[in-house]
Amino acid sequence: MNALRQEEFYTIEDIYELPDGERAELIDGRIYYMAPPNTRHQTLVMDLAYQIKDYIKKKKGECEVFPAPFAVFLNEDDSNYVEPDISVICDKRKITEKGCNGAPDWVIEIVSPGSRQMDYYTKLFKYREAGIREYWIVDPAKEAVIVYRFEGKSMEQYAFGEDVPVGIYEGFAIKAE
């Protein structure tokens, strides 16, 4: 009789014990290591975060914008820790010195070759389950932005260069280029 291999279950404490410079996320007790982002990825993060921050500032809005690395503790447990590329948080009570406790209102992930499965599947379901209102997948290889509005239960796709309406802000649209 063969014994079944028991999978290791990790916690947020294990994430904090990683060697300096090593980044990983934790979903349902499983560690997912992250490769360093490339230049195109970082350019998109900065450009999108700037457009969002600029809009909020001009409108004197309450929401905060955080680019990665920024800790998001999705659930009331110690087995889920993610670092979305961009997190927009409108409930300031969720923001602490360590990061965000609970679901941000809006999350944007920029797809990298090594993160495709994670961004399109694993995180999609985890973010919806956690209560994130809006999730964008920005895919440079496809030059596409896929927008999931979980409250309205809709999914739309836009091409780079097109205005992409922001669901959590009426009348606001941004472009990925």
Tab-separated table of N, CA, C and O in Angstrom, residues 79-160:
chain	number	residue	atom	x	y	z
A	79	SER	N	-3.545	31.979	5.694
A	79	SER	CA	-3.134	31.132	4.571
A	79	SER	C	-3.320	31.804	3.207
A	79	SER	O	-3.211	31.153	2.186
A	80	ASN	N	-3.594	33.133	3.214
A	80	ASN	CA	-3.772	33.863	1.957
A	80	ASN	C	-3.091	35.225	2.033
A	80	ASN	O	-3.477	36.082	2.841
A	81	TYR	N	-2.090	35.395	1.182
A	81	TYR	CA	-1.304	36.624	1.120
A	81	TYR	C	-0.934	36.834	-0.348
A	81	TYR	O	-0.335	35.965	-0.968
A	82	VAL	N	-1.351	37.970	-0.922
A	82	VAL	CA	-1.022	38.257	-2.315
A	82	VAL	C	-0.416	39.654	-2.419
A	82	VAL	O	-0.557	40.477	-1.516
A	83	GLU	N	0.257	39.889	-3.534
A	83	GLU	CA	0.830	41.198	-3.839
A	83	GLU	C	0.377	41.606	-5.238
A	83	GLU	O	1.122	41.464	-6.205
A	84	PRO	N	-0.873	42.096	-5.361
A	84	PRO	CA	-1.345	42.499	-6.688
A	84	PRO	C	-0.447	43.588	-7.272
A	84	PRO	O	0.155	44.364	-6.533
A	85	ASP	N	-0.383	43.659	-8.599
A	85	ASP	CA	0.437	44.692	-9.219
A	85	ASP	C	-0.068	46.084	-8.857
A	85	ASP	O	0.720	46.992	-8.612
A	86	ILE	N	-1.404	46.256	-8.806
A	86	ILE	CA	-2.002	47.512	-8.348
A	86	ILE	C	-3.210	47.168	-7.495
A	86	ILE	O	-4.066	46.370	-7.898
A	87	SER	N	-3.285	47.790	-6.329
A	87	SER	CA	-4.434	47.633	-5.435
A	87	SER	C	-5.043	49.011	-5.198
A	87	SER	O	-4.321	49.963	-4.891
A	88	VAL	N	-6.358	49.105	-5.331
A	88	VAL	CA	-7.078	50.342	-5.033
A	88	VAL	C	-8.014	50.024	-3.870
A	88	VAL	O	-8.868	49.132	-3.975
A	89	ILE	N	-7.832	50.751	-2.777
A	89	ILE	CA	-8.566	50.474	-1.543
A	89	ILE	C	-9.317	51.733	-1.128
A	89	ILE	O	-8.706	52.791	-0.929
A	90	CYS	N	-10.627	51.615	-1.002
A	90	CYS	CA	-11.464	52.770	-0.677
A	90	CYS	C	-11.871	52.815	0.796
A	90	CYS	O	-12.262	53.855	1.290
A	91	ASP	N	-11.785	51.704	1.499
A	91	ASP	CA	-12.098	51.652	2.925
A	91	ASP	C	-10.779	51.756	3.693
A	91	ASP	O	-10.056	50.766	3.842
A	92	LYS	N	-10.482	52.955	4.184
A	92	LYS	CA	-9.186	53.196	4.835
A	92	LYS	C	-8.992	52.375	6.106
A	92	LYS	O	-7.862	52.208	6.553
A	93	ARG	N	-10.071	51.850	6.662
A	93	ARG	CA	-9.932	51.010	7.856
A	93	ARG	C	-9.199	49.706	7.540
A	93	ARG	O	-8.684	49.046	8.428
A	94	LYS	N	-9.171	49.320	6.258
A	94	LYS	CA	-8.481	48.093	5.851
A	94	LYS	C	-6.959	48.283	5.750
A	94	LYS	O	-6.218	47.316	5.709
A	95	ILE	N	-6.512	49.537	5.679
A	95	ILE	CA	-5.093	49.829	5.456
A	95	ILE	C	-4.359	49.918	6.789
A	95	ILE	O	-4.751	50.666	7.683
A	96	THR	N	-3.283	49.110	6.906
A	96	THR	CA	-2.440	49.127	8.100
A	96	THR	C	-0.988	49.341	7.670
A	96	THR	O	-0.702	49.411	6.474
A	97	GLU	N	-0.110	49.386	8.621
A	97	GLU	CA	1.322	49.507	8.305
A	97	GLU	C	1.841	48.302	7.532
A	97	GLU	O	2.803	48.401	6.790
A	98	LYS	N	1.200	47.142	7.700
A	98	LYS	CA	1.646	45.921	7.015
A	98	LYS	C	1.044	45.753	5.635
A	98	LYS	O	1.527	44.971	4.839
A	99	GLY	N	-0.064	46.461	5.334
A	99	GLY	CA	-0.711	46.307	4.039
A	99	GLY	C	-2.211	46.503	4.129
A	99	GLY	O	-2.678	47.388	4.837
A	100	CYS	N	-2.946	45.642	3.447
A	100	CYS	CA	-4.405	45.721	3.398
A	100	CYS	C	-4.995	44.464	4.025
A	100	CYS	O	-4.688	43.351	3.590
A	101	ASN	N	-5.844	44.664	5.030
A	101	ASN	CA	-6.549	43.544	5.648
A	101	ASN	C	-7.923	43.429	5.012
A	101	ASN	O	-8.792	44.253	5.265
A	102	GLY	N	-8.101	42.443	4.160
A	102	GLY	CA	-9.353	42.252	3.453
A	102	GLY	C	-9.179	42.575	1.979
A	102	GLY	O	-8.082	42.873	1.509
A	103	ALA	N	-10.283	42.517	1.263
A	103	ALA	CA	-10.245	42.677	-0.188
A	103	ALA	C	-10.166	44.150	-0.594
A	103	ALA	O	-10.964	44.954	-0.133
A	104	PRO	N	-9.215	44.501	-1.477
A	104	PRO	CA	-9.248	45.836	-2.079
A	104	PRO	C	-10.509	45.956	-2.933
A	104	PRO	O	-11.143	44.958	-3.278
A	105	ASP	N	-10.856	47.178	-3.293
A	105	ASP	CA	-12.026	47.377	-4.155
A	105	ASP	C	-11.712	46.994	-5.595
A	105	ASP	O	-12.565	46.491	-6.310
A	106	TRP	N	-10.476	47.267	-6.010
A	106	TRP	CA	-10.079	47.069	-7.406
A	106	TRP	C	-8.648	46.559	-7.419
A	106	TRP	O	-7.781	47.079	-6.725
A	107	VAL	N	-8.424	45.508	-8.197
A	107	VAL	CA	-7.089	44.926	-8.331
A	107	VAL	C	-6.758	44.820	-9.815
A	107	VAL	O	-7.603	44.425	-10.624
A	108	ILE	N	-5.512	45.166	-10.146
A	108	ILE	CA	-5.006	45.001	-11.507
A	108	ILE	C	-3.781	44.103	-11.450
A	108	ILE	O	-2.878	44.336	-10.642
A	109	GLU	N	-3.767	43.087	-12.294
A	109	GLU	CA	-2.606	42.218	-12.451
A	109	GLU	C	-2.086	42.365	-13.876
A	109	GLU	O	-2.868	42.325	-14.829
A	110	ILE	N	-0.785	42.540	-14.020
A	110	ILE	CA	-0.129	42.581	-15.321
A	110	ILE	C	0.422	41.180	-15.555
A	110	ILE	O	1.216	40.682	-14.752
A	111	VAL	N	0.008	40.539	-16.640
A	111	VAL	CA	0.416	39.167	-16.918
A	111	VAL	C	1.878	39.123	-17.359
A	111	VAL	O	2.293	39.867	-18.231
A	112	SER	N	2.625	38.245	-16.724
A	112	SER	CA	3.999	37.930	-17.121
A	112	SER	C	3.989	36.504	-17.656
A	112	SER	O	3.070	35.735	-17.338
A	113	PRO	N	5.001	36.117	-18.429
A	113	PRO	CA	5.007	34.734	-18.935
A	113	PRO	C	4.823	33.686	-17.830
A	113	PRO	O	4.102	32.711	-18.009
A	114	GLY	N	5.409	33.928	-16.666
A	114	GLY	CA	5.310	32.956	-15.576
A	114	GLY	C	4.062	33.082	-14.723
A	114	GLY	O	3.827	32.259	-13.850
A	115	SER	N	3.249	34.125	-14.947
A	115	SER	CA	2.081	34.332	-14.085
A	115	SER	C	0.745	34.098	-14.787
A	115	SER	O	-0.308	34.298	-14.189
A	116	ARG	N	0.773	33.689	-16.036
A	116	ARG	CA	-0.450	33.554	-16.842
A	116	ARG	C	-1.505	32.691	-16.138
A	116	ARG	O	-2.643	33.108	-15.948
A	117	GLN	N	-1.173	31.484	-15.766
A	117	GLN	CA	-2.104	30.555	-15.098
A	117	GLN	C	-2.623	31.167	-13.795
A	117	GLN	O	-3.809	31.109	-13.498
A	118	MET	N	-1.720	31.762	-13.043
A	118	MET	CA	-2.062	32.354	-11.755
A	118	MET	C	-3.058	33.508	-11.925
A	118	MET	O	-4.070	33.571	-11.225
A	119	ASP	N	-2.773	34.424	-12.864
A	119	ASP	CA	-3.613	35.611	-13.046
A	119	ASP	C	-4.967	35.280	-13.657
A	119	ASP	O	-5.994	35.822	-13.249
A	120	TYR	N	-4.987	34.391	-14.658
A	120	TYR	CA	-6.227	34.076	-15.360
A	120	TYR	C	-7.140	33.107	-14.609
A	120	TYR	O	-8.341	33.093	-14.857
A	121	TYR	N	-6.583	32.281	-13.745
A	121	TYR	CA	-7.405	31.264	-13.090
A	121	TYR	C	-7.365	31.350	-11.567
A	121	TYR	O	-8.365	31.688	-10.935
A	122	THR	N	-6.213	31.057	-10.994
A	122	THR	CA	-6.113	30.970	-9.533
A	122	THR	C	-6.564	32.261	-8.869
A	122	THR	O	-7.421	32.252	-7.984
A	123	LYS	N	-6.000	33.385	-9.298
A	123	LYS	CA	-6.344	34.666	-8.665
A	123	LYS	C	-7.753	35.121	-9.031
A	123	LYS	O	-8.439	35.717	-8.201
A	124	LEU	N	-8.184	34.846	-10.246
A	124	LEU	CA	-9.537	35.226	-10.650
A	124	LEU	C	-10.556	34.682	-9.648
A	124	LEU	O	-11.393	35.420	-9.122
A	125	PHE	N	-10.475	33.396	-9.356
A	125	PHE	CA	-11.436	32.780	-8.442
A	125	PHE	C	-11.223	33.239	-7.002
A	125	PHE	O	-12.181	33.474	-6.271
A	126	LYS	N	-9.975	33.395	-6.614
A	126	LYS	CA	-9.671	33.824	-5.241
A	126	LYS	C	-10.158	35.250	-5.006
A	126	LYS	O	-10.728	35.556	-3.958
A	127	TYR	N	-9.922	36.129	-5.963
A	127	TYR	CA	-10.344	37.527	-5.826
A	127	TYR	C	-11.872	37.637	-5.786
A	127	TYR	O	-12.427	38.396	-5.003
A	128	ARG	N	-12.542	36.896	-6.632
A	128	ARG	CA	-14.012	36.931	-6.632
A	128	ARG	C	-14.548	36.450	-5.285
A	128	ARG	O	-15.415	37.078	-4.686
A	129	GLU	N	-13.983	35.342	-4.810
A	129	GLU	CA	-14.401	34.762	-3.527
A	129	GLU	C	-14.144	35.713	-2.360
A	129	GLU	O	-14.916	35.772	-1.412
A	130	ALA	N	-13.068	36.503	-2.437
A	130	ALA	CA	-12.676	37.401	-1.346
A	130	ALA	C	-13.522	38.673	-1.287
A	130	ALA	O	-13.487	39.392	-0.294
A	131	GLY	N	-14.240	38.995	-2.378
A	131	GLY	CA	-15.087	40.176	-2.357
A	131	GLY	C	-14.537	41.387	-3.080
A	131	GLY	O	-15.035	42.505	-2.898
A	132	ILE	N	-13.510	41.206	-3.903
A	132	ILE	CA	-12.996	42.308	-4.710
A	132	ILE	C	-14.093	42.701	-5.697
A	132	ILE	O	-14.735	41.846	-6.298
A	133	ARG	N	-14.304	44.003	-5.847
A	133	ARG	CA	-15.393	44.482	-6.706
A	133	ARG	C	-15.038	44.412	-8.186
A	133	ARG	O	-15.883	44.114	-9.023
A	134	GLU	N	-13.762	44.720	-8.500
A	134	GLU	CA	-13.347	44.790	-9.906
A	134	GLU	C	-11.926	44.238	-10.042
A	134	GLU	O	-11.054	44.569	-9.244
A	135	TYR	N	-11.736	43.396	-11.059
A	135	TYR	CA	-10.427	42.763	-11.300
A	135	TYR	C	-10.078	42.922	-12.770
A	135	TYR	O	-10.850	42.528	-13.641
A	136	TRP	N	-8.910	43.514	-13.017
A	136	TRP	CA	-8.417	43.685	-14.378
A	136	TRP	C	-7.200	42.795	-14.595
A	136	TRP	O	-6.292	42.767	-13.771
A	137	ILE	N	-7.190	42.111	-15.726
A	137	ILE	CA	-6.019	41.361	-16.167
A	137	ILE	C	-5.488	42.097	-17.397
A	137	ILE	O	-6.168	42.171	-18.415
A	138	VAL	N	-4.298	42.668	-17.258
A	138	VAL	CA	-3.663	43.389	-18.359
A	138	VAL	C	-2.613	42.455	-18.953
A	138	VAL	O	-1.666	42.073	-18.273
A	139	ASP	N	-2.828	42.088	-20.215
A	139	ASP	CA	-1.985	41.088	-20.859
A	139	ASP	C	-1.173	41.722	-21.999
A	139	ASP	O	-1.696	41.897	-23.107
A	140	PRO	N	0.098	42.060	-21.740
A	140	PRO	CA	0.919	42.701	-22.765
A	140	PRO	C	1.125	41.826	-24.008
A	140	PRO	O	1.168	42.346	-25.127
A	141	ALA	N	1.219	40.512	-23.848
A	141	ALA	CA	1.443	39.623	-24.994
A	141	ALA	C	0.240	39.647	-25.942
A	141	ALA	O	0.405	39.588	-27.157
A	142	LYS	N	-0.957	39.743	-25.398
A	142	LYS	CA	-2.179	39.786	-26.208
A	142	LYS	C	-2.631	41.214	-26.492
A	142	LYS	O	-3.605	41.416	-27.219
A	143	GLU	N	-1.955	42.187	-25.860
A	143	GLU	CA	-2.349	43.597	-25.929
A	143	GLU	C	-3.838	43.737	-25.633
A	143	GLU	O	-4.601	44.357	-26.383
A	144	ALA	N	-4.236	43.120	-24.515
A	144	ALA	CA	-5.638	43.108	-24.117
A	144	ALA	C	-5.785	43.389	-22.621
A	144	ALA	O	-4.886	43.096	-21.836
A	145	VAL	N	-6.937	43.965	-22.279
A	145	VAL	CA	-7.315	44.185	-20.887
A	145	VAL	C	-8.647	43.466	-20.686
A	145	VAL	O	-9.627	43.770	-21.358
A	146	ILE	N	-8.665	42.501	-19.775
A	146	ILE	CA	-9.883	41.762	-19.469
A	146	ILE	C	-10.390	42.314	-18.137
A	146	ILE	O	-9.650	42.345	-17.153
A	147	VAL	N	-11.632	42.756	-18.129
A	147	VAL	CA	-12.212	43.407	-16.956
A	147	VAL	C	-13.330	42.529	-16.394
A	147	VAL	O	-14.297	42.221	-17.093
A	148	TYR	N	-13.176	42.154	-15.130
A	148	TYR	CA	-14.212	41.418	-14.416
A	148	TYR	C	-14.825	42.354	-13.387
A	148	TYR	O	-14.126	42.885	-12.530
A	149	ARG	N	-16.114	42.573	-13.515
A	149	ARG	CA	-16.852	43.354	-12.519
A	149	ARG	C	-17.705	42.345	-11.753
A	149	ARG	O	-18.770	41.940	-12.227
A	150	PHE	N	-17.199	41.945	-10.601
A	150	PHE	CA	-17.838	40.859	-9.860
A	150	PHE	C	-19.214	41.243	-9.326
A	150	PHE	O	-20.102	40.401	-9.253
A	151	GLU	N	-19.410	42.520	-8.962
A	151	GLU	CA	-20.727	42.938	-8.453
A	151	GLU	C	-21.788	42.807	-9.538
A	151	GLU	O	-22.883	42.333	-9.293
A	152	GLY	N	-21.454	43.252	-10.745
A	152	GLY	CA	-22.402	43.184	-11.853
A	152	GLY	C	-22.336	41.883	-12.619
A	152	GLY	O	-23.047	41.688	-13.600
A	153	LYS	N	-21.436	41.010	-12.183
A	153	LYS	CA	-21.239	39.701	-12.824
A	153	LYS	C	-21.015	39.833	-14.324
A	153	LYS	O	-21.651	39.160	-15.137
A	154	SER	N	-20.087	40.739	-14.698
A	154	SER	CA	-19.797	40.919	-16.117
A	154	SER	C	-18.311	40.762	-16.396
A	154	SER	O	-17.484	40.898	-15.496
A	155	MET	N	-18.013	40.460	-17.648
A	155	MET	CA	-16.637	40.343	-18.120
A	155	MET	C	-16.588	40.988	-19.497
A	155	MET	O	-17.427	40.713	-20.347
A	156	GLU	N	-15.611	41.882	-19.690
A	156	GLU	CA	-15.441	42.553	-20.975
A	156	GLU	C	-13.966	42.544	-21.334
A	156	GLU	O	-13.111	42.479	-20.448
A	157	GLN	N	-13.695	42.637	-22.625
A	157	GLN	CA	-12.300	42.676	-23.075
A	157	GLN	C	-12.090	43.915	-23.944
A	157	GLN	O	-12.949	44.265	-24.755
A	158	TYR	N	-10.942	44.551	-23.743
A	158	TYR	CA	-10.577	45.754	-24.480
A	158	TYR	C	-9.181	45.572	-25.061
A	158	TYR	O	-8.363	44.836	-24.498
A	159	ALA	N	-8.901	46.277	-26.144
A	159	ALA	CA	-7.570	46.256	-26.747
A	159	ALA	C	-6.734	47.380	-26.150
A	159	ALA	O	-7.271	48.397	-25.693
A	160	PHE	N	-5.413	47.207	-26.154
A	160	PHE	CA	-4.525	48.285	-25.739
A	160	PHE	C	-4.849	49.514	-26.589
A	160	PHE	O	-5.131	49.395	-27.779
